mmCIF file with all atom_site columns, C-alpha atoms in Angstrom:
data_model
loop_
_atom_site.group_PDB
_atom_site.id
_atom_site.type_symbol
_atom_site.label_atom_id
_atom_site.label_alt_id
_atom_site.label_comp_id
_atom_site.label_asym_id
_atom_site.label_entity_id
_atom_site.label_seq_id
_atom_site.pdbx_PDB_ins_code
_atom_site.Cartn_x
_atom_site.Cartn_y
_atom_site.Cartn_z
_atom_site.occupancy
_atom_site.B_iso_or_equiv
_atom_site.pdbx_formal_charge
_atom_site.auth_seq_id
_atom_site.auth_comp_id
_atom_site.auth_asym_id
_atom_site.auth_atom_id
_atom_site.pdbx_PDB_model_num
ATOM 1  C CA . MET A 1 1  ? 10.398  -4.263  6.318   1.00 65.00 ? 1  MET A CA 1
ATOM 2  C CA . LEU A 1 2  ? 6.716   -4.568  5.490   1.00 66.00 ? 2  LEU A CA 1
ATOM 3  C CA . TYR A 1 3  ? 5.353   -8.057  4.947   1.00 69.00 ? 3  TYR A CA 1
ATOM 4  C CA . VAL A 1 4  ? 2.542   -8.268  2.419   1.00 69.00 ? 4  VAL A CA 1
ATOM 5  C CA . PRO A 1 5  ? 0.576   -11.509 2.568   1.00 68.00 ? 5  PRO A CA 1
ATOM 6  C CA . PHE A 1 6  ? -0.473  -13.142 -0.653  1.00 72.00 ? 6  PHE A CA 1
ATOM 7  C CA . LEU A 1 7  ? -1.849  -16.468 -1.720  1.00 73.00 ? 7  LEU A CA 1
ATOM 8  C CA . ALA A 1 8  ? -1.129  -18.457 -4.864  1.00 78.00 ? 8  ALA A CA 1
ATOM 9  C CA . TYR A 1 9  ? -3.044  -21.458 -6.156  1.00 80.00 ? 9  TYR A CA 1
ATOM 10 C CA . HIS A 1 10 ? -1.563  -24.223 -8.280  1.00 83.00 ? 10 HIS A CA 1
ATOM 11 C CA . CYS A 1 11 ? -3.230  -27.044 -10.235 1.00 88.00 ? 11 CYS A CA 1
ATOM 12 C CA . LEU A 1 12 ? -6.823  -25.900 -9.861  1.00 89.00 ? 12 LEU A CA 1
ATOM 13 C CA . ASP A 1 13 ? -9.432  -27.312 -12.180 1.00 91.00 ? 13 ASP A CA 1
ATOM 14 C CA . GLU A 1 14 ? -11.438 -24.816 -14.227 1.00 90.00 ? 14 GLU A CA 1
ATOM 15 C CA . ASP A 1 15 ? -14.412 -24.733 -11.836 1.00 91.00 ? 15 ASP A CA 1
ATOM 16 C CA . GLU A 1 16 ? -12.194 -24.046 -8.817  1.00 90.00 ? 16 GLU A CA 1
ATOM 17 C CA . GLU A 1 17 ? -10.291 -21.375 -10.735 1.00 87.00 ? 17 GLU A CA 1
ATOM 18 C CA . ASN A 1 18 ? -13.544 -19.665 -11.748 1.00 87.00 ? 18 ASN A CA 1
ATOM 19 C CA . LYS A 1 19 ? -14.831 -19.815 -8.163  1.00 88.00 ? 19 LYS A CA 1
ATOM 20 C CA . PHE A 1 20 ? -11.691 -18.194 -6.734  1.00 83.00 ? 20 PHE A CA 1
ATOM 21 C CA . PHE A 1 21 ? -11.569 -15.623 -9.528  1.00 82.00 ? 21 PHE A CA 1
ATOM 22 C CA . ASP A 1 22 ? -15.145 -14.623 -8.721  1.00 84.00 ? 22 ASP A CA 1
ATOM 23 C CA . ILE A 1 23 ? -14.502 -14.381 -4.972  1.00 82.00 ? 23 ILE A CA 1
ATOM 24 C CA . ILE A 1 24 ? -11.290 -12.399 -5.391  1.00 79.00 ? 24 ILE A CA 1
ATOM 25 C CA . ASN A 1 25 ? -12.788 -9.952  -7.863  1.00 78.00 ? 25 ASN A CA 1
ATOM 26 C CA . THR A 1 26 ? -16.212 -9.464  -6.300  1.00 83.00 ? 26 THR A CA 1
ATOM 27 C CA . LYS A 1 27 ? -15.995 -10.130 -2.559  1.00 80.00 ? 27 LYS A CA 1
ATOM 28 C CA . ALA A 1 28 ? -12.412 -9.771  -1.416  1.00 74.00 ? 28 ALA A CA 1
ATOM 29 C CA . LYS A 1 29 ? -11.419 -6.545  0.316   1.00 76.00 ? 29 LYS A CA 1
ATOM 30 C CA . GLY A 1 30 ? -8.945  -4.496  -1.680  1.00 75.00 ? 30 GLY A CA 1
ATOM 31 C CA . ILE A 1 31 ? -5.811  -2.904  -0.288  1.00 74.00 ? 31 ILE A CA 1
ATOM 32 C CA . GLY A 1 32 ? -5.844  0.747   0.721   1.00 75.00 ? 32 GLY A CA 1
ATOM 33 C CA . CYS A 1 33 ? -4.385  3.603   -1.310  1.00 73.00 ? 33 CYS A CA 1
ATOM 34 C CA . SER A 1 34 ? -1.561  4.127   1.153   1.00 71.00 ? 34 SER A CA 1
ATOM 35 C CA . LEU A 1 35 ? -0.325  0.531   0.922   1.00 75.00 ? 35 LEU A CA 1
ATOM 36 C CA . SER A 1 36 ? -0.731  0.607   -2.855  1.00 76.00 ? 36 SER A CA 1
ATOM 37 C CA . ARG A 1 37 ? 1.495   3.689   -3.099  1.00 74.00 ? 37 ARG A CA 1
ATOM 38 C CA . TYR A 1 38 ? 4.078   2.021   -0.871  1.00 75.00 ? 38 TYR A CA 1
ATOM 39 C CA . LEU A 1 39 ? 4.138   -1.059  -3.114  1.00 78.00 ? 39 LEU A CA 1
ATOM 40 C CA . LYS A 1 40 ? 4.605   1.151   -6.213  1.00 78.00 ? 40 LYS A CA 1
ATOM 41 C CA . ARG A 1 41 ? 7.400   3.227   -4.654  1.00 79.00 ? 41 ARG A CA 1
ATOM 42 C CA . ASN A 1 42 ? 10.179  1.782   -6.853  1.00 84.00 ? 42 ASN A CA 1
ATOM 43 C CA . ASN A 1 43 ? 8.355   2.668   -10.077 1.00 85.00 ? 43 ASN A CA 1
ATOM 44 C CA . ASP A 1 44 ? 6.822   6.006   -9.117  1.00 80.00 ? 44 ASP A CA 1
ATOM 45 C CA . ASN A 1 45 ? 8.961   8.945   -7.982  1.00 82.00 ? 45 ASN A CA 1
ATOM 46 C CA . LEU A 1 46 ? 6.236   10.638  -5.943  1.00 79.00 ? 46 LEU A CA 1
ATOM 47 C CA . SER A 1 47 ? 5.422   7.421   -4.092  1.00 77.00 ? 47 SER A CA 1
ATOM 48 C CA . TRP A 1 48 ? 9.122   6.895   -3.398  1.00 83.00 ? 48 TRP A CA 1
ATOM 49 C CA . ILE A 1 49 ? 9.509   10.426  -2.013  1.00 82.00 ? 49 ILE A CA 1
ATOM 50 C CA . THR A 1 50 ? 6.476   10.153  0.244   1.00 78.00 ? 50 THR A CA 1
ATOM 51 C CA . THR A 1 51 ? 7.595   6.723   1.457   1.00 81.00 ? 51 THR A CA 1
ATOM 52 C CA . GLN A 1 52 ? 10.996  8.173   2.357   1.00 85.00 ? 52 GLN A CA 1
ATOM 53 C CA . LEU A 1 53 ? 9.301   10.947  4.323   1.00 83.00 ? 53 LEU A CA 1
ATOM 54 C CA . ILE A 1 54 ? 7.647   8.328   6.520   1.00 80.00 ? 54 ILE A CA 1
ATOM 55 C CA . ILE A 1 55 ? 10.527  5.829   6.901   1.00 85.00 ? 55 ILE A CA 1
ATOM 56 C CA . ASN A 1 56 ? 13.451  8.240   7.278   1.00 89.00 ? 56 ASN A CA 1
ATOM 57 C CA . PRO A 1 57 ? 14.215  8.906   10.976  1.00 93.00 ? 57 PRO A CA 1
ATOM 58 C CA . ASP A 1 58 ? 15.295  12.478  10.111  1.00 94.00 ? 58 ASP A CA 1
ATOM 59 C CA . SER A 1 59 ? 11.924  13.311  8.545   1.00 88.00 ? 59 SER A CA 1
ATOM 60 C CA . PRO A 1 60 ? 9.306   15.309  10.481  1.00 85.00 ? 60 PRO A CA 1
ATOM 61 C CA . PHE A 1 61 ? 6.753   12.670  9.362   1.00 80.00 ? 61 PHE A CA 1
ATOM 62 C CA . TYR A 1 62 ? 8.764   9.727   10.736  1.00 83.00 ? 62 TYR A CA 1
ATOM 63 C CA . SER A 1 63 ? 7.040   9.328   14.087  1.00 79.00 ? 63 SER A CA 1
ATOM 64 C CA . ILE A 1 64 ? 3.578   10.392  12.918  1.00 79.00 ? 64 ILE A CA 1
ATOM 65 C CA . GLY A 1 65 ? 3.248   8.515   9.615   1.00 76.00 ? 65 GLY A CA 1
ATOM 66 C CA . THR A 1 66 ? 2.020   5.074   8.639   1.00 74.00 ? 66 THR A CA 1
ATOM 67 C CA . LEU A 1 67 ? 2.763   3.144   5.450   1.00 71.00 ? 67 LEU A CA 1
ATOM 68 C CA . ILE A 1 68 ? -0.253  0.880   5.512   1.00 66.00 ? 68 ILE A CA 1
ATOM 69 C CA . GLY A 1 69 ? -2.891  3.585   5.945   1.00 67.00 ? 69 GLY A CA 1
ATOM 70 C CA . LYS A 1 70 ? -4.107  2.366   9.330   1.00 69.00 ? 70 LYS A CA 1
ATOM 71 C CA . ARG A 1 71 ? -4.332  5.537   11.382  1.00 70.00 ? 71 ARG A CA 1
ATOM 72 C CA . ASN A 1 72 ? -4.130  5.790   15.138  1.00 71.00 ? 72 ASN A CA 1
ATOM 73 C CA . LYS A 1 73 ? -3.496  8.585   17.617  1.00 74.00 ? 73 LYS A CA 1
ATOM 74 C CA . GLU A 1 74 ? 0.290   8.529   17.096  1.00 73.00 ? 74 GLU A CA 1
ATOM 75 C CA . ASN A 1 75 ? 0.405   7.679   13.381  1.00 69.00 ? 75 ASN A CA 1
ATOM 76 C CA . HIS A 1 76 ? -2.183  9.837   11.647  1.00 67.00 ? 76 HIS A CA 1
ATOM 77 C CA . ILE A 1 77 ? -0.294  10.711  8.424   1.00 69.00 ? 77 ILE A CA 1
ATOM 78 C CA . THR A 1 78 ? -0.647  8.244   5.506   1.00 70.00 ? 78 THR A CA 1
ATOM 79 C CA . LEU A 1 79 ? 0.662   8.037   1.947   1.00 67.00 ? 79 LEU A CA 1
ATOM 80 C CA . GLN A 1 80 ? -2.833  8.424   0.524   1.00 67.00 ? 80 GLN A CA 1
ATOM 81 C CA . LYS A 1 81 ? -2.791  12.174  -0.257  1.00 62.00 ? 81 LYS A CA 1
ATOM 82 C CA . HIS A 1 82 ? 0.903   13.053  -0.196  1.00 59.00 ? 82 HIS A CA 1
ATOM 83 C CA . PRO A 1 83 ? 1.565   12.467  -3.925  1.00 55.00 ? 83 PRO A CA 1
ATOM 84 C CA . LEU A 1 84 ? -1.279  14.851  -4.789  1.00 55.00 ? 84 LEU A CA 1
ATOM 85 C CA . PHE A 1 85 ? 0.296   17.488  -2.565  1.00 56.00 ? 85 PHE A CA 1
ATOM 86 C CA . PHE A 1 86 ? 3.741   17.151  -4.172  1.00 57.00 ? 86 PHE A CA 1
ATOM 87 C CA . LYS A 1 87 ? 2.338   17.016  -7.698  1.00 59.00 ? 87 LYS A CA 1
ATOM 88 C CA . ASN A 1 88 ? 1.258   20.652  -7.354  1.00 54.00 ? 88 ASN A CA 1
ATOM 89 C CA . TYR A 1 89 ? 4.857   21.802  -6.731  1.00 50.00 ? 89 TYR A CA 1
#
């Protein structure tokens, strides 16, 4: 299971809402392509297939892939480019 943090605001006045909207849309760091593809996996066949390649223990990508796009020495394969690869076939 992958936990994705999020934050929701309730009962903000208009000035507070505008301030947070500005921060979120101009200064906040966006999520990476790999995590975005993982989150879309139930609505996009190519994202689902590439996700399965990383989470399935029988897959050759299982021990070398990462869902969130954070590479390290062991996990250097991400979901970022896999859909482009499969789209050509």
